[in-house]
Amino acid sequence: MTFADELKSAVTPRAALLVIGVLALQLLFIASYVGALHHPKPRDVAFGVVAPGDAAAQTRDKLAKLPGEPLDPRVVEDEAEARRQIIDRKIDGALIVDPRGTTDTLLVASGGGKALANALEMIAVKADGAEKRSVRPVDVAAASPQDFNGLSSFYLVVGWCVGGYLCASIMSISAGSKVANPQRAAIRLGAMALLALAGGLGGAVIIGPILGALPGSIMALWGLGALVTFAVGAFTLALEAITGVVGIGLAVLVIVVAGNPSAGGAFPLPMLPPFWEAIGPALPPGAGTWVARSIAYFQGNAVTGPLLVLSAWAVAGTAVTLLVAARRTSGRTKAPEQTGTSPSGV
């Protein structure tokens, strides 16, 4: 047997294609993470300005003209309203100008991401320094002391996502990568739902009572974890139903390669490049991270949109999985009829 024959028998075309796919995922992983996170800088951060009379508009205009346009400032009625809008997640910070002194107050929310809070402080210090004023930062939604840099929410959601696509992958590989019939598809989706409930509760208990890394309602985090896990799992099952084992790679591409760096975990969305900032909220890691932080630090505010995003992934994944299984079964049933034989060949 020649070397060429040995090579062909050792590496089949299908294996070669899978290896090429893995290489592509590897390179895309590097490109996505480095591309999204190598040079974070704030851009158009929603920012409130509180000042008396004409000083409010003047301060807003000065902040809007800062080099690089890091802020999207808007006048807010008073400090109480600025605090409310931060807790409602309508703005990420606010500057309270004190006309009677030389020290202004900067409101930030490190629970939404410590990197952004630090960036806002640097911007405010530099801007006020040019006016020979100083800044006193006040954290109105502070991250837990056990939640370093506000990253625990992101890591929690990443864990739920991993559980979702790994479970879906294992169920499909263990019995053939393509769904054979609607009954098997329904069973896999049911098993996925049970795992989602268990994983959601486990993650909420670990991050809360056990480690004390994240405050907030355990029940709310449990529900979020179940939804994130099931949404990712159902999406993975749908891709596997359509493409077979290749669906696992596609799920990794969407959830890990595209979803994780755009989730706003290490750096909140306003600090990411435009492309990643745009896609992050539409993907499960980004939607899940936003909701987890809202539950922990923002009284559960501003979660309707992200929860609808997660629900859409779950519903679409379920529907596609069942539809593909039904169509495949229907196709197998019609094939014998078209040849004039019964399914048994009699």
Coordinates of C-alpha atoms in Angstrom, one line a residue:
M1 CA 0.0 0.0 0.0
T2 CA 1.4 3.4 -1.0
F3 CA 1.8 6.4 1.3
A4 CA -1.1 8.1 -0.5
D5 CA -3.3 5.1 0.1
E6 CA -2.3 5.0 3.8
L7 CA -3.1 8.8 4.0
K8 CA -6.5 8.3 2.5
S9 CA -7.4 5.5 4.9
A10 CA -6.0 7.4 7.9
V11 CA -7.7 10.7 7.2
T12 CA -11.0 10.5 5.5
P13 CA -12.4 13.5 3.6
R14 CA -15.0 14.0 6.4
A15 CA -12.4 14.0 9.1
A16 CA -10.3 16.4 7.0
L17 CA -13.3 18.8 6.7
L18 CA -13.9 18.6 10.5
V19 CA -10.3 19.4 11.2
I20 CA -10.4 22.4 8.9
G21 CA -13.6 23.5 10.7
V22 CA -11.9 23.2 14.0
L23 CA -8.9 25.3 12.7
A24 CA -11.3 27.9 11.5
L25 CA -13.0 28.0 14.9
Q26 CA -9.7 28.4 16.6
L27 CA -8.7 31.3 14.4
L28 CA -12.1 33.0 14.7
F29 CA -11.9 32.5 18.5
I30 CA -8.6 34.4 18.6
A31 CA -9.8 37.1 16.2
S32 CA -13.1 37.7 18.1
Y33 CA -11.7 37.9 21.6
V34 CA -8.7 39.9 20.7
G35 CA -10.6 42.1 18.3
A36 CA -13.3 42.9 20.8
L37 CA -11.2 43.2 24.0
H38 CA -7.7 44.4 23.1
H39 CA -8.4 48.1 23.1
P40 CA -11.5 48.9 25.2
K41 CA -12.6 52.5 25.3
P42 CA -15.9 54.2 26.2
R43 CA -17.9 55.5 23.3
D44 CA -21.3 57.3 23.6
V45 CA -21.8 56.3 27.2
A46 CA -25.3 57.4 28.4
F47 CA -24.4 60.0 30.9
G48 CA -26.5 62.5 33.0
V49 CA -25.6 66.1 33.9
V50 CA -27.2 67.9 36.8
A51 CA -26.4 71.6 37.2
P52 CA -28.4 74.8 38.0
G53 CA -29.7 77.0 35.2
D54 CA -27.7 77.4 32.0
A55 CA -24.7 75.6 33.6
A56 CA -26.4 72.3 32.8
A57 CA -26.6 72.8 29.1
Q58 CA -23.1 74.3 29.1
T59 CA -21.6 71.3 30.9
R60 CA -23.5 68.9 28.7
D61 CA -22.1 70.6 25.6
K62 CA -18.5 70.5 26.9
L63 CA -18.8 66.8 27.8
A64 CA -20.3 66.0 24.4
K65 CA -17.2 67.6 22.7
L66 CA -14.6 65.6 24.6
P67 CA -12.0 64.0 22.3
G68 CA -13.2 60.6 21.0
E69 CA -16.8 61.3 22.1
P70 CA -16.7 59.0 25.0
L71 CA -20.0 60.3 26.5
D72 CA -23.5 60.8 25.3
P73 CA -24.5 63.4 27.9
R74 CA -28.1 64.6 28.6
V75 CA -29.4 67.0 31.2
V76 CA -31.1 65.4 34.2
E77 CA -33.4 67.3 36.6
D78 CA -31.7 66.6 39.9
E79 CA -29.5 64.1 41.7
A80 CA -32.4 62.0 42.8
E81 CA -33.6 61.6 39.2
A82 CA -30.0 60.8 38.1
R83 CA -29.8 58.1 40.7
R84 CA -33.2 56.7 39.6
Q85 CA -32.1 56.6 36.0
I86 CA -28.9 54.8 36.9
I87 CA -30.8 52.1 38.9
D88 CA -33.3 51.9 36.0
R89 CA -30.3 51.3 33.7
K90 CA -31.2 54.2 31.5
I91 CA -27.8 56.0 32.0
D92 CA -24.5 54.6 33.2
G93 CA -23.3 57.6 35.3
A94 CA -24.0 61.2 36.1
L95 CA -22.1 64.3 37.1
I96 CA -23.6 66.5 39.8
V97 CA -22.2 70.0 39.5
D98 CA -21.9 72.0 42.7
P99 CA -21.9 75.7 41.8
R100 CA -21.2 76.7 45.4
G101 CA -17.9 74.9 45.6
T102 CA -15.1 73.3 43.5
T103 CA -15.9 69.7 44.0
D104 CA -18.5 67.9 41.9
T105 CA -20.1 64.5 42.5
L106 CA -19.8 61.7 40.0
L107 CA -22.4 58.9 40.3
V108 CA -21.3 55.5 38.9
A109 CA -22.6 51.9 39.1
S110 CA -19.8 49.4 39.4
G111 CA -22.3 46.6 39.5
G112 CA -22.8 47.2 35.8
G113 CA -19.1 46.7 35.2
K114 CA -16.2 48.1 37.2
A115 CA -14.2 48.9 34.0
L116 CA -16.8 51.3 32.9
A117 CA -17.1 52.9 36.3
N118 CA -13.4 53.5 36.4
A119 CA -13.4 54.9 32.9
L120 CA -16.1 57.4 33.8
E121 CA -14.1 58.5 36.8
M122 CA -11.0 59.1 34.7
I123 CA -13.1 61.1 32.1
A124 CA -14.7 63.2 34.8
V125 CA -11.5 63.9 36.6
K126 CA -9.8 65.0 33.4
A127 CA -12.7 67.1 32.3
D128 CA -13.1 68.8 35.7
G129 CA -9.4 69.2 36.1
A130 CA -9.4 71.4 33.0
E131 CA -11.8 73.6 34.9
K132 CA -9.7 73.5 38.1
R133 CA -12.4 71.4 39.8
S134 CA -12.2 68.1 41.5
V135 CA -14.5 65.0 41.5
R136 CA -15.9 62.9 44.3
P137 CA -17.1 59.5 43.0
V138 CA -20.2 57.9 44.5
D139 CA -21.1 54.3 43.7
V140 CA -24.9 54.0 43.7
A141 CA -25.0 50.4 42.6
A142 CA -21.7 49.0 43.9
A143 CA -20.5 45.6 43.0
S144 CA -20.2 43.1 45.9
P145 CA -16.8 43.0 47.5
Q146 CA -16.8 39.3 46.6
D147 CA -17.6 40.1 42.9
F148 CA -14.2 41.2 41.5
N149 CA -14.6 43.8 38.8
G150 CA -18.3 42.9 38.6
L151 CA -17.4 39.7 36.5
S152 CA -19.3 37.1 38.5
S153 CA -22.6 37.6 36.5
F154 CA -20.7 37.0 33.3
Y155 CA -19.0 33.9 34.5
L156 CA -22.3 32.6 35.8
V157 CA -24.0 33.0 32.5
V158 CA -21.0 31.5 30.6
G159 CA -21.3 28.4 32.8
W160 CA -25.0 28.1 32.0
C161 CA -24.3 28.5 28.3
V162 CA -21.6 25.8 28.4
G163 CA -24.0 23.4 30.2
G164 CA -26.6 24.1 27.5
Y165 CA -24.5 23.3 24.4
L166 CA -22.5 20.5 26.0
C167 CA -25.6 18.7 27.1
A168 CA -27.3 19.0 23.7
S169 CA -24.1 17.8 22.0
I170 CA -23.8 14.8 24.2
M171 CA -27.4 13.7 23.8
S172 CA -27.1 13.9 20.0
I173 CA -23.7 12.2 19.7
S174 CA -24.6 9.4 22.0
A175 CA -27.5 8.3 19.7
G176 CA -26.5 9.6 16.3
S177 CA -26.1 13.3 15.6
K178 CA -29.3 13.7 13.6
V179 CA -32.7 13.6 15.2
A180 CA -34.5 10.5 13.9
N181 CA -38.1 11.3 14.7
P182 CA -40.4 13.8 16.6
Q183 CA -40.6 11.5 19.6
R184 CA -36.8 11.4 20.1
A185 CA -36.6 15.2 19.5
A186 CA -39.3 15.8 22.1
I187 CA -37.5 13.5 24.6
R188 CA -34.2 15.4 24.1
L189 CA -35.9 18.7 24.5
G190 CA -37.6 17.5 27.7
A191 CA -34.2 16.2 29.1
M192 CA -32.8 19.6 28.1
A193 CA -35.5 21.3 30.2
L194 CA -34.8 19.2 33.2
L195 CA -31.0 19.9 33.0
A196 CA -31.8 23.6 32.6
L197 CA -33.8 23.6 35.8
A198 CA -31.1 21.7 37.7
G199 CA -28.3 23.8 36.3
G200 CA -30.1 27.1 36.9
L201 CA -30.7 26.2 40.5
G202 CA -27.2 24.9 41.0
G203 CA -25.6 28.0 39.5
A204 CA -27.7 30.3 41.6
V205 CA -26.9 28.5 44.8
I206 CA -23.2 28.4 44.1
I207 CA -22.9 32.0 43.1
G208 CA -25.1 33.2 46.0
P209 CA -25.3 31.3 49.3
I210 CA -22.2 29.2 48.8
L211 CA -19.7 31.7 47.5
G212 CA -21.4 34.9 48.3
A213 CA -20.2 36.3 45.0
L214 CA -23.4 37.8 43.8
P215 CA -26.4 39.3 45.7
G216 CA -30.0 39.2 44.4
S217 CA -32.9 36.9 44.4
I218 CA -32.0 33.2 44.2
M219 CA -35.4 32.4 42.6
A220 CA -34.9 35.1 40.0
L221 CA -31.4 33.8 39.2
W222 CA -32.7 30.2 39.1
G223 CA -35.3 31.2 36.5
L224 CA -32.7 33.1 34.5
G225 CA -30.3 30.2 34.6
A226 CA -32.9 27.7 33.4
L227 CA -33.9 30.0 30.5
V228 CA -30.3 30.6 29.4
T229 CA -29.4 26.9 29.6
F230 CA -32.5 25.8 27.8
A231 CA -32.2 28.5 25.1
V232 CA -28.6 27.5 24.3
G233 CA -29.4 23.8 24.4
A234 CA -32.4 24.1 22.2
F235 CA -30.5 26.2 19.7
T236 CA -27.7 23.6 19.6
L237 CA -30.2 20.7 19.1
A238 CA -31.7 22.7 16.2
L239 CA -28.4 23.2 14.5
E240 CA -27.6 19.5 15.0
A241 CA -30.9 18.5 13.5
I242 CA -30.2 20.5 10.4
T243 CA -26.5 19.9 9.9
G244 CA -25.6 16.9 12.0
V245 CA -22.4 17.0 14.1
V246 CA -21.4 20.2 12.3
G247 CA -24.1 21.8 14.4
I248 CA -21.9 21.5 17.5
G249 CA -19.2 23.7 15.8
L250 CA -21.8 26.2 14.6
A251 CA -23.2 26.5 18.2
V252 CA -19.7 27.1 19.5
L253 CA -19.2 29.7 16.8
V254 CA -22.4 31.6 17.7
I255 CA -22.4 31.2 21.5
V256 CA -18.6 31.2 22.3
V257 CA -16.8 32.9 19.5
A258 CA -19.4 35.6 18.9
G259 CA -21.4 35.7 22.1
N260 CA -18.8 35.7 24.9
P261 CA -16.6 38.6 23.8
S262 CA -19.7 40.7 23.0
A263 CA -21.5 39.9 26.2
G264 CA -20.3 43.0 28.1
G265 CA -18.6 40.9 30.7
A266 CA -15.0 42.0 31.0
F267 CA -15.9 45.3 29.5
P268 CA -19.5 46.7 29.4
L269 CA -21.1 47.2 26.0
P270 CA -20.3 51.0 25.7
M271 CA -16.6 50.1 25.8
L272 CA -16.7 47.5 23.0
P273 CA -16.1 48.2 19.3
P274 CA -19.3 49.0 17.4
F275 CA -19.8 45.6 15.8
W276 CA -19.5 43.7 19.1
E277 CA -21.6 46.3 21.0
A278 CA -24.4 45.8 18.3
I279 CA -24.5 42.0 18.4
G280 CA -24.0 41.4 22.1
P281 CA -27.6 42.1 23.3
A282 CA -29.0 39.8 20.7
L283 CA -27.0 36.8 21.8
P284 CA -27.7 34.6 24.9
P285 CA -24.4 35.4 26.7
G286 CA -25.0 39.2 26.4
A287 CA -28.7 39.0 27.2
G288 CA -28.1 36.7 30.2
T289 CA -25.3 38.8 31.6
W290 CA -27.4 42.0 31.4
V291 CA -30.3 40.3 33.3
A292 CA -28.0 38.7 35.9
R293 CA -26.5 42.1 36.7
S294 CA -29.9 43.7 36.8
I295 CA -31.1 41.1 39.3
A296 CA -28.0 41.5 41.5
Y297 CA -27.5 45.2 41.5
F298 CA -30.4 47.1 39.8
Q299 CA -33.5 45.8 41.5
G300 CA -34.4 43.7 38.5
N301 CA -34.9 46.7 36.3
A302 CA -34.6 46.8 32.4
V303 CA -34.9 43.0 31.9
T304 CA -37.9 42.7 29.6
G305 CA -36.0 43.1 26.3
P306 CA -33.2 40.6 27.2
L307 CA -35.7 38.1 28.6
L308 CA -37.6 38.3 25.3
V309 CA -34.3 37.7 23.4
L310 CA -33.6 34.6 25.5
S311 CA -37.2 33.4 25.1
A312 CA -36.9 33.8 21.3
W313 CA -33.8 31.6 21.2
A314 CA -35.6 29.0 23.2
V315 CA -38.8 29.0 21.2
A316 CA -36.9 29.1 17.8
G317 CA -34.6 26.3 18.9
T318 CA -37.5 24.1 20.0
A319 CA -39.6 24.8 16.9
V320 CA -36.8 24.1 14.5
T321 CA -35.8 20.9 16.3
L322 CA -39.3 19.5 16.2
L323 CA -40.0 20.7 12.6
V324 CA -36.9 19.2 11.1
A325 CA -37.6 15.9 12.9
A326 CA -41.2 15.8 11.6
R327 CA -40.1 16.6 8.0
R328 CA -37.4 14.0 8.1
T329 CA -39.8 11.4 9.3
S330 CA -42.4 12.4 6.7
G331 CA -39.8 12.2 4.0
R332 CA -38.9 8.6 5.0
T333 CA -42.6 7.6 5.0
K334 CA -43.3 9.0 1.6
A335 CA -40.3 7.4 -0.1
P336 CA -41.7 3.8 -0.1
E337 CA -45.0 5.1 -1.3
Q338 CA -43.4 6.7 -4.3
T339 CA -41.8 3.4 -5.2
G340 CA -45.0 1.4 -4.8
T341 CA -43.8 -0.5 -1.8
S342 CA -44.6 -0.5 1.9
P343 CA -42.1 0.8 4.5
S344 CA -41.1 -2.8 5.2
G345 CA -40.3 -3.4 1.5
V346 CA -43.2 -5.9 1.1

